[in-house]
PDB file of C-alpha atoms in Angstrom:
ATOM      1  CA  MET Q   1       0.016   0.141   0.279  1.00 43.00           C
ATOM      2  CA  GLU Q   2       1.257   3.161  -0.819  1.00 44.00           C
ATOM      3  CA  ALA Q   3       1.023   5.737   2.532  1.00 44.00           C
ATOM      4  CA  ASN Q   4       0.450   8.717   0.465  1.00 43.00           C
ATOM      5  CA  LEU Q   5      -2.772   7.137  -1.151  1.00 45.00           C
ATOM      6  CA  ILE Q   6      -3.944   6.028   1.721  1.00 49.00           C
ATOM      7  CA  ASN Q   7      -3.856   9.815   3.623  1.00 50.00           C
ATOM      8  CA  TRP Q   8      -5.408  10.985   0.538  1.00 45.00           C
ATOM      9  CA  THR Q   9      -7.973   8.510   0.779  1.00 51.00           C
ATOM     10  CA  LEU Q  10      -8.643   8.645   4.877  1.00 51.00           C
ATOM     11  CA  THR Q  11      -9.067  12.450   4.538  1.00 45.00           C
ATOM     12  CA  SER Q  12     -11.005  12.804   1.414  1.00 45.00           C
ATOM     13  CA  ILE Q  13     -14.064  10.199   2.524  1.00 55.00           C
ATOM     14  CA  SER Q  14     -14.342  11.388   6.369  1.00 51.00           C
ATOM     15  CA  PRO Q  15     -15.099  15.224   6.939  1.00 47.00           C
ATOM     16  CA  GLN Q  16     -15.900  15.545  10.781  1.00 50.00           C
ATOM     17  CA  ARG Q  17     -19.742  14.138  11.028  1.00 52.00           C
ATOM     18  CA  ASN Q  18     -20.507  15.825  14.605  1.00 57.00           C
ATOM     19  CA  GLY Q  19     -17.567  16.487  15.957  1.00 61.00           C
ATOM     20  CA  PHE Q  20     -16.433  13.220  15.011  1.00 66.00           C
ATOM     21  CA  THR Q  21     -12.093  12.700  14.481  1.00 70.00           C
ATOM     22  CA  PRO Q  22     -11.178   9.306  13.350  1.00 65.00           C
ATOM     23  CA  PRO Q  23      -8.502   7.965  15.829  1.00 67.00           C
ATOM     24  CA  ARG Q  24      -5.180   6.817  14.593  1.00 66.00           C
ATOM     25  CA  ASP Q  25      -4.664   4.431  17.694  1.00 69.00           C
ATOM     26  CA  MET Q  26      -7.664   3.210  19.741  1.00 74.00           C
ATOM     27  CA  ARG Q  27      -5.224   1.447  21.444  1.00 72.00           C
ATOM     28  CA  GLU Q  28      -5.574   4.014  24.543  1.00 73.00           C
ATOM     29  CA  THR Q  29      -9.166   3.789  24.102  1.00 73.00           C
ATOM     30  CA  VAL Q  30      -9.548   0.229  23.963  1.00 72.00           C
ATOM     31  CA  ALA Q  31      -7.570  -0.001  27.265  1.00 66.00           C
ATOM     32  CA  GLN Q  32      -9.761   2.812  29.460  1.00 66.00           C
ATOM     33  CA  ILE Q  33     -12.802   0.691  28.743  1.00 67.00           C
ATOM     34  CA  LYS Q  34     -13.766  -0.269  32.149  1.00 60.00           C
ATOM     35  CA  ALA Q  35     -16.406  -2.700  31.353  1.00 66.00           C
ATOM     36  CA  LEU Q  36     -17.678  -5.186  28.268  1.00 72.00           C
ATOM     37  CA  PRO Q  37     -21.404  -6.117  28.093  1.00 78.00           C
ATOM     38  CA  PRO Q  38     -21.607  -8.921  30.217  1.00 81.00           C
ATOM     39  CA  LEU Q  39     -21.527 -12.514  28.847  1.00 80.00           C
ATOM     40  CA  PRO Q  40     -25.535 -13.315  28.688  1.00 84.00           C
ATOM     41  CA  GLY Q  41     -26.989 -15.908  31.138  1.00 87.00           C
ATOM     42  CA  SER Q  42     -27.799 -18.544  28.584  1.00 88.00           C
ATOM     43  CA  ALA Q  43     -24.223 -18.783  27.147  1.00 87.00           C
ATOM     44  CA  MET Q  44     -23.237 -19.094  30.796  1.00 88.00           C
ATOM     45  CA  ARG Q  45     -25.524 -21.918  31.379  1.00 90.00           C
ATOM     46  CA  ILE Q  46     -24.273 -23.790  27.336  1.00 88.00           C
ATOM     47  CA  LEU Q  47     -20.639 -23.274  28.444  1.00 85.00           C
ATOM     48  CA  LYS Q  48     -21.410 -24.551  32.052  1.00 86.00           C
ATOM     49  CA  LEU Q  49     -23.295 -27.722  29.656  1.00 88.00           C
ATOM     50  CA  THR Q  50     -20.054 -28.250  27.748  1.00 80.00           C
ATOM     51  CA  SER Q  51     -18.679 -29.765  30.249  1.00 79.00           C
ATOM     52  CA  ASP Q  52     -21.323 -32.103  31.843  1.00 85.00           C
ATOM     53  CA  PRO Q  53     -20.681 -35.816  30.654  1.00 86.00           C
ATOM     54  CA  HIS Q  54     -24.400 -36.716  30.999  1.00 89.00           C
ATOM     55  CA  ALA Q  55     -25.192 -33.826  28.477  1.00 89.00           C
ATOM     56  CA  ASP Q  56     -27.960 -34.674  26.092  1.00 91.00           C
ATOM     57  CA  ALA Q  57     -30.486 -32.984  23.511  1.00 92.00           C
ATOM     58  CA  ALA Q  58     -33.183 -32.866  26.669  1.00 93.00           C
ATOM     59  CA  LYS Q  59     -31.157 -30.403  28.832  1.00 93.00           C
ATOM     60  CA  LEU Q  60     -29.650 -28.527  25.715  1.00 93.00           C
ATOM     61  CA  ALA Q  61     -33.365 -27.556  24.980  1.00 94.00           C
ATOM     62  CA  GLU Q  62     -34.598 -27.154  28.443  1.00 93.00           C
ATOM     63  CA  ILE Q  63     -31.557 -24.259  28.680  1.00 92.00           C
ATOM     64  CA  ILE Q  64     -32.497 -22.759  25.211  1.00 92.00           C
ATOM     65  CA  GLU Q  65     -36.137 -22.752  25.647  1.00 92.00           C
ATOM     66  CA  LEU Q  66     -35.063 -20.443  28.485  1.00 91.00           C
ATOM     67  CA  ASP Q  67     -34.872 -17.654  26.064  1.00 89.00           C
ATOM     68  CA  PRO Q  68     -37.926 -17.248  24.003  1.00 89.00           C
ATOM     69  CA  LEU Q  69     -35.861 -14.999  21.277  1.00 86.00           C
ATOM     70  CA  LEU Q  70     -32.694 -18.310  21.322  1.00 89.00           C
ATOM     71  CA  THR Q  71     -35.164 -20.522  20.820  1.00 92.00           C
ATOM     72  CA  ALA Q  72     -36.725 -18.843  18.006  1.00 89.00           C
ATOM     73  CA  GLN Q  73     -33.879 -18.524  16.527  1.00 86.00           C
ATOM     74  CA  ILE Q  74     -32.830 -22.462  16.378  1.00 90.00           C
ATOM     75  CA  ILE Q  75     -36.353 -23.147  15.313  1.00 91.00           C
ATOM     76  CA  ARG Q  76     -36.114 -20.647  12.582  1.00 86.00           C
ATOM     77  CA  TRP Q  77     -32.403 -21.923  11.707  1.00 84.00           C
ATOM     78  CA  ALA Q  78     -33.381 -26.084  11.274  1.00 87.00           C
ATOM     79  CA  SER Q  79     -36.452 -24.504   9.077  1.00 86.00           C
ATOM     80  CA  SER Q  80     -34.578 -22.653   6.606  1.00 81.00           C
ATOM     81  CA  ALA Q  81     -33.905 -23.949   3.246  1.00 79.00           C
ATOM     82  CA  LEU Q  82     -29.810 -24.401   4.242  1.00 77.00           C
ATOM     83  CA  TYR Q  83     -31.044 -28.195   5.822  1.00 79.00           C
ATOM     84  CA  GLY Q  84     -33.744 -28.925   2.871  1.00 79.00           C
ATOM     85  CA  TYR Q  85     -35.832 -30.667   5.835  1.00 81.00           C
ATOM     86  CA  ARG Q  86     -39.403 -30.757   4.534  1.00 83.00           C
ATOM     87  CA  GLY Q  87     -40.938 -31.666   7.853  1.00 83.00           C
ATOM     88  CA  LYS Q  88     -42.494 -29.053  10.704  1.00 87.00           C
ATOM     89  CA  ILE Q  89     -39.933 -28.175  13.499  1.00 89.00           C
ATOM     90  CA  THR Q  90     -42.024 -27.064  16.626  1.00 89.00           C
ATOM     91  CA  SER Q  91     -39.506 -27.186  19.179  1.00 91.00           C
ATOM     92  CA  VAL Q  92     -36.047 -27.017  20.210  1.00 93.00           C
ATOM     93  CA  HIS Q  93     -35.721 -31.009  20.832  1.00 93.00           C
ATOM     94  CA  ASP Q  94     -37.176 -31.613  17.692  1.00 92.00           C
ATOM     95  CA  ALA Q  95     -34.326 -29.080  15.842  1.00 92.00           C
ATOM     96  CA  ILE Q  96     -31.782 -31.265  17.649  1.00 93.00           C
ATOM     97  CA  THR Q  97     -32.656 -34.834  17.249  1.00 93.00           C
ATOM     98  CA  ARG Q  98     -34.369 -34.180  13.489  1.00 90.00           C
ATOM     99  CA  VAL Q  99     -32.432 -31.661  11.605  1.00 90.00           C
ATOM    100  CA  LEU Q 100     -29.105 -29.935  13.463  1.00 88.00           C
ATOM    101  CA  GLY Q 101     -28.091 -33.024  15.755  1.00 89.00           C
ATOM    102  CA  PHE Q 102     -26.405 -32.117  19.553  1.00 90.00           C
ATOM    103  CA  ASP Q 103     -23.249 -30.724  18.767  1.00 85.00           C
ATOM    104  CA  PHE Q 104     -24.043 -28.457  15.876  1.00 84.00           C
ATOM    105  CA  VAL Q 105     -26.853 -26.867  18.206  1.00 89.00           C
ATOM    106  CA  MET Q 106     -24.945 -26.473  21.105  1.00 88.00           C
ATOM    107  CA  ASP Q 107     -22.074 -24.840  18.697  1.00 82.00           C
ATOM    108  CA  LEU Q 108     -25.241 -22.612  17.540  1.00 83.00           C
ATOM    109  CA  ALA Q 109     -26.889 -21.393  20.721  1.00 88.00           C
ATOM    110  CA  LEU Q 110     -23.467 -20.583  21.980  1.00 86.00           C
ATOM    111  CA  GLY Q 111     -22.639 -18.352  19.406  1.00 82.00           C
ATOM    112  CA  LEU Q 112     -25.983 -16.987  19.323  1.00 85.00           C
ATOM    113  CA  ALA Q 113     -26.071 -16.238  22.817  1.00 87.00           C
ATOM    114  CA  VAL Q 114     -22.981 -14.884  22.413  1.00 84.00           C
ATOM    115  CA  LEU Q 115     -23.477 -12.350  19.764  1.00 84.00           C
ATOM    116  CA  ALA Q 116     -27.006 -11.385  20.987  1.00 84.00           C
ATOM    117  CA  PRO Q 117     -26.035  -8.509  23.362  1.00 85.00           C
ATOM    118  CA  LEU Q 118     -23.932  -6.665  20.546  1.00 87.00           C
ATOM    119  CA  LYS Q 119     -26.041  -4.094  18.686  1.00 88.00           C
ATOM    120  CA  ALA Q 120     -24.545  -3.658  15.381  1.00 91.00           C
ATOM    121  CA  PRO Q 121     -25.495  -1.596  12.518  1.00 92.00           C
ATOM    122  CA  LYS Q 122     -27.255  -3.890   9.940  1.00 92.00           C
ATOM    123  CA  ASP Q 123     -25.948  -2.694   7.080  1.00 92.00           C
ATOM    124  CA  GLY Q 124     -22.761  -1.844   5.165  1.00 91.00           C
ATOM    125  CA  PRO Q 125     -19.443  -4.037   4.253  1.00 92.00           C
ATOM    126  CA  ILE Q 126     -19.026  -5.010   8.021  1.00 94.00           C
ATOM    127  CA  GLY Q 127     -22.846  -4.945   9.208  1.00 94.00           C
ATOM    128  CA  THR Q 128     -24.639  -7.682  11.003  1.00 92.00           C
ATOM    129  CA  ARG Q 129     -25.845  -9.470   7.714  1.00 92.00           C
ATOM    130  CA  MET Q 130     -22.948  -9.194   5.962  1.00 94.00           C
ATOM    131  CA  PHE Q 131     -21.552 -10.669   9.428  1.00 93.00           C
ATOM    132  CA  TRP Q 132     -23.950 -13.539   9.295  1.00 90.00           C
ATOM    133  CA  THR Q 133     -23.721 -14.133   5.514  1.00 93.00           C
ATOM    134  CA  HIS Q 134     -20.333 -14.567   6.114  1.00 94.00           C
ATOM    135  CA  ALA Q 135     -20.105 -16.563   8.992  1.00 91.00           C
ATOM    136  CA  LEU Q 136     -23.262 -18.647   7.517  1.00 88.00           C
ATOM    137  CA  ALA Q 137     -21.196 -19.292   4.250  1.00 93.00           C
ATOM    138  CA  SER Q 138     -17.956 -20.263   6.569  1.00 94.00           C
ATOM    139  CA  THR Q 139     -19.805 -23.174   8.234  1.00 90.00           C
ATOM    140  CA  GLN Q 140     -20.219 -24.586   4.990  1.00 89.00           C
ATOM    141  CA  LEU Q 141     -17.270 -23.902   3.277  1.00 94.00           C
ATOM    142  CA  MET Q 142     -15.279 -24.681   6.358  1.00 95.00           C
ATOM    143  CA  ALA Q 143     -16.830 -27.916   6.544  1.00 92.00           C
ATOM    144  CA  LYS Q 144     -16.557 -28.957   2.807  1.00 93.00           C
ATOM    145  CA  LEU Q 145     -12.988 -27.842   2.649  1.00 95.00           C
ATOM    146  CA  ALA Q 146     -12.217 -30.059   6.035  1.00 95.00           C
ATOM    147  CA  VAL Q 147     -13.019 -33.379   3.973  1.00 94.00           C
ATOM    148  CA  ALA Q 148     -11.334 -32.520   1.879  1.00 93.00           C
ATOM    149  CA  MET Q 149      -8.696 -32.692   3.945  1.00 94.00           C
ATOM    150  CA  PRO Q 150      -5.857 -35.907   5.037  1.00 93.00           C
ATOM    151  CA  GLU Q 151      -7.892 -37.283   8.082  1.00 90.00           C
ATOM    152  CA  PRO Q 152      -5.411 -37.018  10.765  1.00 89.00           C
ATOM    153  CA  SER Q 153      -5.266 -33.300  10.421  1.00 89.00           C
ATOM    154  CA  ARG Q 154      -8.827 -32.486  10.178  1.00 90.00           C
ATOM    155  CA  PRO Q 155     -10.256 -30.561  12.901  1.00 90.00           C
ATOM    156  CA  SER Q 156     -13.256 -31.592  14.569  1.00 86.00           C
ATOM    157  CA  THR Q 157     -17.100 -31.026  13.400  1.00 83.00           C
ATOM    158  CA  GLN Q 158     -17.095 -29.027  16.521  1.00 80.00           C
ATOM    159  CA  ALA Q 159     -14.025 -26.794  16.440  1.00 85.00           C
ATOM    160  CA  LEU Q 160     -14.880 -25.849  12.584  1.00 89.00           C
ATOM    161  CA  PHE Q 161     -18.561 -24.509  13.396  1.00 86.00           C
ATOM    162  CA  LEU Q 162     -17.565 -22.656  16.749  1.00 85.00           C
ATOM    163  CA  ALA Q 163     -14.618 -20.540  14.479  1.00 91.00           C
ATOM    164  CA  ALA Q 164     -16.461 -20.216  11.589  1.00 92.00           C
ATOM    165  CA  LEU Q 165     -19.357 -18.631  13.550  1.00 88.00           C
ATOM    166  CA  MET Q 166     -17.356 -16.135  15.757  1.00 90.00           C
ATOM    167  CA  HIS Q 167     -13.935 -15.642  13.809  1.00 95.00           C
ATOM    168  CA  ASN Q 168     -15.482 -12.253  12.943  1.00 95.00           C
ATOM    169  CA  ILE Q 169     -17.171 -10.889  16.495  1.00 93.00           C
ATOM    170  CA  GLY Q 170     -14.868  -8.243  16.715  1.00 93.00           C
ATOM    171  CA  PHE Q 171     -17.001  -6.368  14.203  1.00 95.00           C
ATOM    172  CA  PRO Q 172     -20.113  -6.559  15.953  1.00 92.00           C
ATOM    173  CA  LEU Q 173     -18.511  -5.571  19.143  1.00 91.00           C
ATOM    174  CA  LEU Q 174     -16.728  -2.340  17.334  1.00 91.00           C
ATOM    175  CA  GLY Q 175     -20.222  -1.350  15.572  1.00 92.00           C
ATOM    176  CA  HIS Q 176     -21.729  -1.722  19.057  1.00 90.00           C
ATOM    177  CA  ARG Q 177     -18.640  -0.479  21.250  1.00 87.00           C
ATOM    178  CA  PHE Q 178     -17.613   2.456  19.060  1.00 88.00           C
ATOM    179  CA  PRO Q 179     -20.397   3.423  16.478  1.00 89.00           C
ATOM    180  CA  ASP Q 180     -18.534   6.472  15.238  1.00 88.00           C
ATOM    181  CA  GLU Q 181     -15.513   4.322  14.424  1.00 88.00           C
ATOM    182  CA  PHE Q 182     -17.423   1.529  12.460  1.00 92.00           C
ATOM    183  CA  ALA Q 183     -19.419   4.075  10.475  1.00 91.00           C
ATOM    184  CA  TYR Q 184     -15.574   5.292   9.339  1.00 89.00           C
ATOM    185  CA  LEU Q 185     -14.612   2.298   8.520  1.00 91.00           C
ATOM    186  CA  SER Q 186     -17.526   1.325   6.921  1.00 92.00           C
ATOM    187  CA  GLY Q 187     -16.917   4.482   4.940  1.00 89.00           C
ATOM    188  CA  LEU Q 188     -13.387   3.444   4.559  1.00 88.00           C
ATOM    189  CA  ILE Q 189     -14.037   0.042   3.789  1.00 91.00           C
ATOM    190  CA  ALA Q 190     -16.786   1.584   0.564  1.00 89.00           C
ATOM    191  CA  ALA Q 191     -14.456   3.886  -0.950  1.00 87.00           C
ATOM    192  CA  ASN Q 192     -11.145   1.339  -0.907  1.00 88.00           C
ATOM    193  CA  PRO Q 193     -12.548  -1.894  -2.468  1.00 87.00           C
ATOM    194  CA  SER Q 194      -9.375  -2.858  -3.808  1.00 87.00           C
ATOM    195  CA  LEU Q 195      -7.711  -2.849  -0.341  1.00 88.00           C
ATOM    196  CA  VAL Q 196      -7.800  -5.361   2.505  1.00 89.00           C
ATOM    197  CA  VAL Q 197      -9.780  -4.190   4.998  1.00 92.00           C
ATOM    198  CA  PHE Q 198      -7.459  -5.783   7.805  1.00 92.00           C
ATOM    199  CA  HIS Q 199      -4.954  -3.751   6.808  1.00 90.00           C
ATOM    200  CA  LEU Q 200      -7.386  -0.699   6.530  1.00 89.00           C
ATOM    201  CA  GLU Q 201      -8.592  -0.908  10.441  1.00 90.00           C
ATOM    202  CA  ASN Q 202      -4.741  -1.069  11.345  1.00 89.00           C
ATOM    203  CA  PHE Q 203      -3.804   2.035   9.326  1.00 85.00           C
ATOM    204  CA  ALA Q 204      -6.650   3.969  10.658  1.00 83.00           C
ATOM    205  CA  PHE Q 205      -7.167   2.864  14.453  1.00 87.00           C
ATOM    206  CA  GLY Q 206      -3.946   1.182  15.321  1.00 87.00           C
ATOM    207  CA  VAL Q 207      -5.947  -1.710  16.184  1.00 88.00           C
ATOM    208  CA  ASN Q 208      -8.242  -4.272  14.592  1.00 93.00           C
ATOM    209  CA  HIS Q 209     -11.349  -6.591  14.957  1.00 94.00           C
ATOM    210  CA  ALA Q 210      -9.017  -9.414  15.819  1.00 95.00           C
ATOM    211  CA  GLU Q 211      -7.625  -7.751  18.375  1.00 92.00           C
ATOM    212  CA  ILE Q 212     -11.161  -6.230  19.596  1.00 90.00           C
ATOM    213  CA  GLY Q 213     -12.665  -9.702  19.610  1.00 91.00           C
ATOM    214  CA  ALA Q 214      -9.505 -11.327  21.249  1.00 91.00           C
ATOM    215  CA  TRP Q 215     -10.575  -8.649  23.486  1.00 87.00           C
ATOM    216  CA  LEU Q 216     -14.189  -9.571  24.340  1.00 86.00           C
ATOM    217  CA  MET Q 217     -13.399 -13.632  24.263  1.00 87.00           C
ATOM    218  CA  ASN Q 218     -11.045 -13.183  27.481  1.00 86.00           C
ATOM    219  CA  ASP Q 219     -13.401 -11.131  28.932  1.00 83.00           C
ATOM    220  CA  TRP Q 220     -16.069 -13.491  28.879  1.00 83.00           C
ATOM    221  CA  SER Q 221     -13.743 -16.815  29.398  1.00 83.00           C
ATOM    222  CA  MET Q 222     -14.515 -18.318  25.981  1.00 84.00           C
ATOM    223  CA  PRO Q 223     -12.975 -21.303  25.224  1.00 85.00           C
ATOM    224  CA  ARG Q 224      -9.220 -20.928  24.502  1.00 90.00           C
ATOM    225  CA  LEU Q 225      -9.714 -22.475  21.212  1.00 91.00           C
ATOM    226  CA  VAL Q 226     -12.320 -19.680  20.386  1.00 90.00           C
ATOM    227  CA  THR Q 227     -10.116 -17.140  21.294  1.00 93.00           C
ATOM    228  CA  ASP Q 228      -6.958 -18.355  19.258  1.00 95.00           C
ATOM    229  CA  ILE Q 229      -8.896 -18.543  16.370  1.00 96.00           C
ATOM    230  CA  VAL Q 230     -10.628 -14.950  16.775  1.00 96.00           C
ATOM    231  CA  TYR Q 231      -7.425 -13.457  16.992  1.00 96.00           C
ATOM    232  CA  HIS Q 232      -4.965 -15.240  14.670  1.00 96.00           C
ATOM    233  CA  HIS Q 233      -6.946 -15.744  11.311  1.00 96.00           C
ATOM    234  CA  HIS Q 234      -5.677 -12.948   9.738  1.00 95.00           C
ATOM    235  CA  ASN Q 235      -2.217 -14.633  10.181  1.00 95.00           C
ATOM    236  CA  PRO Q 236      -1.468 -17.531   7.844  1.00 94.00           C
ATOM    237  CA  CYS Q 237       2.143 -18.180   9.996  1.00 93.00           C
ATOM    238  CA  TYR Q 238       0.495 -18.513  13.227  1.00 94.00           C
ATOM    239  CA  ARG Q 239       2.244 -21.728  14.558  1.00 92.00           C
ATOM    240  CA  GLY Q 240       0.610 -22.190  18.388  1.00 91.00           C
ATOM    241  CA  ASP Q 241      -1.701 -23.876  19.110  1.00 87.00           C
ATOM    242  CA  ASN Q 242      -5.063 -25.051  16.921  1.00 91.00           C
ATOM    243  CA  TYR Q 243      -3.114 -23.832  14.248  1.00 93.00           C
ATOM    244  CA  MET Q 244      -4.314 -26.062  11.654  1.00 95.00           C
ATOM    245  CA  LEU Q 245      -8.038 -24.812  12.243  1.00 96.00           C
ATOM    246  CA  ASN Q 246      -6.575 -21.067  11.871  1.00 96.00           C
ATOM    247  CA  LEU Q 247      -4.897 -21.803   8.581  1.00 96.00           C
ATOM    248  CA  LEU Q 248      -8.503 -23.347   7.637  1.00 97.00           C
ATOM    249  CA  THR Q 249     -10.007 -20.426   8.677  1.00 97.00           C
ATOM    250  CA  PHE Q 250      -7.759 -18.379   6.725  1.00 97.00           C
ATOM    251  CA  ALA Q 251      -8.136 -20.332   3.812  1.00 96.00           C
ATOM    252  CA  ASN Q 252     -11.691 -19.639   4.180  1.00 96.00           C
ATOM    253  CA  ASP Q 253     -11.751 -16.533   4.259  1.00 96.00           C
ATOM    254  CA  SER Q 254      -9.525 -15.959   1.461  1.00 95.00           C
ATOM    255  CA  LEU Q 255     -11.917 -17.946  -0.874  1.00 95.00           C
ATOM    256  CA  LEU Q 256     -15.336 -16.470   0.377  1.00 95.00           C
ATOM    257  CA  GLY Q 257     -13.131 -13.048  -0.677  1.00 93.00           C
ATOM    258  CA  GLU Q 258     -13.537 -13.811  -4.124  1.00 91.00           C
ATOM    259  CA  LEU Q 259     -17.047 -14.137  -4.154  1.00 90.00           C
ATOM    260  CA  GLY Q 260     -17.363 -11.111  -2.370  1.00 90.00           C
ATOM    261  CA  ILE Q 261     -18.271 -12.243   1.134  1.00 92.00           C
ATOM    262  CA  GLY Q 262     -16.405 -11.410   3.995  1.00 90.00           C
ATOM    263  CA  ASP Q 263     -13.432  -8.952   4.816  1.00 90.00           C
ATOM    264  CA  ALA Q 264     -11.505 -10.860   3.032  1.00 90.00           C
ATOM    265  CA  ALA Q 265     -12.047  -9.873  -0.773  1.00 87.00           C
ATOM    266  CA  ASN Q 266      -8.592  -8.727  -1.062  1.00 88.00           C
ATOM    267  CA  GLN Q 267      -6.328 -11.406   1.128  1.00 90.00           C
ATOM    268  CA  THR Q 268      -4.545 -14.167  -1.038  1.00 89.00           C
ATOM    269  CA  CYS Q 269      -4.364 -17.610  -0.097  1.00 90.00           C
ATOM    270  CA  SER Q 270      -0.601 -18.966  -0.655  1.00 90.00           C
ATOM    271  CA  GLU Q 271      -0.274 -22.303  -2.398  1.00 91.00           C
ATOM    272  CA  GLN Q 272       2.048 -23.142   0.230  1.00 92.00           C
ATOM    273  CA  ALA Q 273      -0.971 -22.847   2.752  1.00 92.00           C
ATOM    274  CA  VAL Q 274      -2.940 -24.043   0.465  1.00 94.00           C
ATOM    275  CA  GLU Q 275      -0.658 -27.744   0.511  1.00 94.00           C
ATOM    276  CA  GLN Q 276       0.043 -27.234   4.175  1.00 94.00           C
ATOM    277  CA  LEU Q 277      -3.744 -28.019   4.624  1.00 95.00           C
ATOM    278  CA  GLY Q 278      -3.756 -31.214   2.480  1.00 95.00           C
ATOM    279  CA  LEU Q 279      -5.110 -29.555  -0.328  1.00 94.00           C
ATOM    280  CA  THR Q 280      -4.751 -28.265  -3.899  1.00 93.00           C
ATOM    281  CA  GLN Q 281      -6.031 -25.493  -5.548  1.00 92.00           C
ATOM    282  CA  ASP Q 282      -8.147 -27.392  -7.848  1.00 92.00           C
ATOM    283  CA  ALA Q 283      -9.735 -28.904  -4.819  1.00 92.00           C
ATOM    284  CA  CYS Q 284     -10.406 -25.545  -3.453  1.00 93.00           C
ATOM    285  CA  ARG Q 285     -12.313 -24.077  -6.387  1.00 91.00           C
ATOM    286  CA  GLU Q 286     -14.650 -27.204  -6.617  1.00 92.00           C
ATOM    287  CA  VAL Q 287     -15.364 -26.736  -3.452  1.00 91.00           C
ATOM    288  CA  LEU Q 288     -16.175 -23.262  -3.766  1.00 92.00           C
ATOM    289  CA  ASP Q 289     -18.335 -23.733  -6.784  1.00 90.00           C
ATOM    290  CA  ARG Q 290     -20.703 -25.846  -4.980  1.00 88.00           C
ATOM    291  CA  LEU Q 291     -20.789 -23.550  -2.105  1.00 87.00           C
ATOM    292  CA  ASN Q 292     -21.798 -20.878  -5.036  1.00 82.00           C
ATOM    293  CA  ASP Q 293     -25.133 -22.674  -5.697  1.00 79.00           C
ATOM    294  CA  ASP Q 294     -25.867 -22.712  -2.121  1.00 81.00           C
ATOM    295  CA  LEU Q 295     -25.480 -18.682  -2.228  1.00 85.00           C
ATOM    296  CA  ALA Q 296     -28.771 -17.402  -2.276  1.00 86.00           C
ATOM    297  CA  LYS Q 297     -30.297 -20.112   0.485  1.00 83.00           C
ATOM    298  CA  VAL Q 298     -26.713 -18.282   2.673  1.00 84.00           C
ATOM    299  CA  VAL Q 299     -27.930 -14.903   1.914  1.00 86.00           C
ATOM    300  CA  ALA Q 300     -31.660 -15.503   2.882  1.00 83.00           C
ATOM    301  CA  THR Q 301     -30.985 -16.898   6.306  1.00 80.00           C
ATOM    302  CA  ALA Q 302     -28.518 -14.294   7.352  1.00 82.00           C
ATOM    303  CA  GLU Q 303     -31.479 -12.086   6.340  1.00 83.00           C
ATOM    304  CA  GLN Q 304     -33.728 -13.511   8.741  1.00 77.00           C
ATOM    305  CA  LEU Q 305     -31.144 -13.645  11.838  1.00 75.00           C
ATOM    306  CA  THR Q 306     -31.039 -10.257  11.268  1.00 80.00           C
ATOM    307  CA  GLU Q 307     -34.579  -9.095  10.831  1.00 74.00           C
TER     308      GLU Q 307
END
């Protein structure tokens, strides 16, 4: 990126709005915040259930049904065209046992509960509609890519889903806690369609959605796997815990960017990274083409979730 071009763009697209001056470094602002939105009670109960050796569909359904909004979302999800179930889903227990499965609903309910208190704008390149479109597309694409990977290095289905659903949680948090900066970044992305969003964030603010999201995950004591992927998913060179899942998330985002989905539209995934996953470029293209056939269903489900 040419610094002089970026400086010109930053200045020209953002005249001061209502006294707002875009920060060049948000780290001090972030450090001064004393409290984040609390982890919802439903999420705390679901996290506790994950360590219960006797957990089953009935116990999970009982927890979810304490939250009417979460209940409606789970039933709506199971009834969506994405899963093609032709019967009528009338309860969370039905959604678990007939369509989605226990592990899937456990992770889905946790993700939905975690995201519930974050009230970000719906529209725009990083709004909640795009967040859910990207998250849903990621659950589909990462699962398909994993099937093509060698079995010994293949992440678990549960880990895949959590990573796919939550790795961009920093964007809803940015919109919830920093609405002016969120609006500014949205305009910056629209004005610079050929640049990587991750780099724009760092240039404009000194921090990015991965750092902000990991900050929230740590505050909520979320599983280490989730925090690792949230923080490192734009770094294909990361080699700590869960690095194969992180690399798969990076490849997923790069591929979805080719379809105009998510924040990685100009992020390239190297041949070396693809080979480390045990994949080929041809295999990735084939999987992406199959996802493209279901894209209308993904977008429709994301729209339902943001109504």
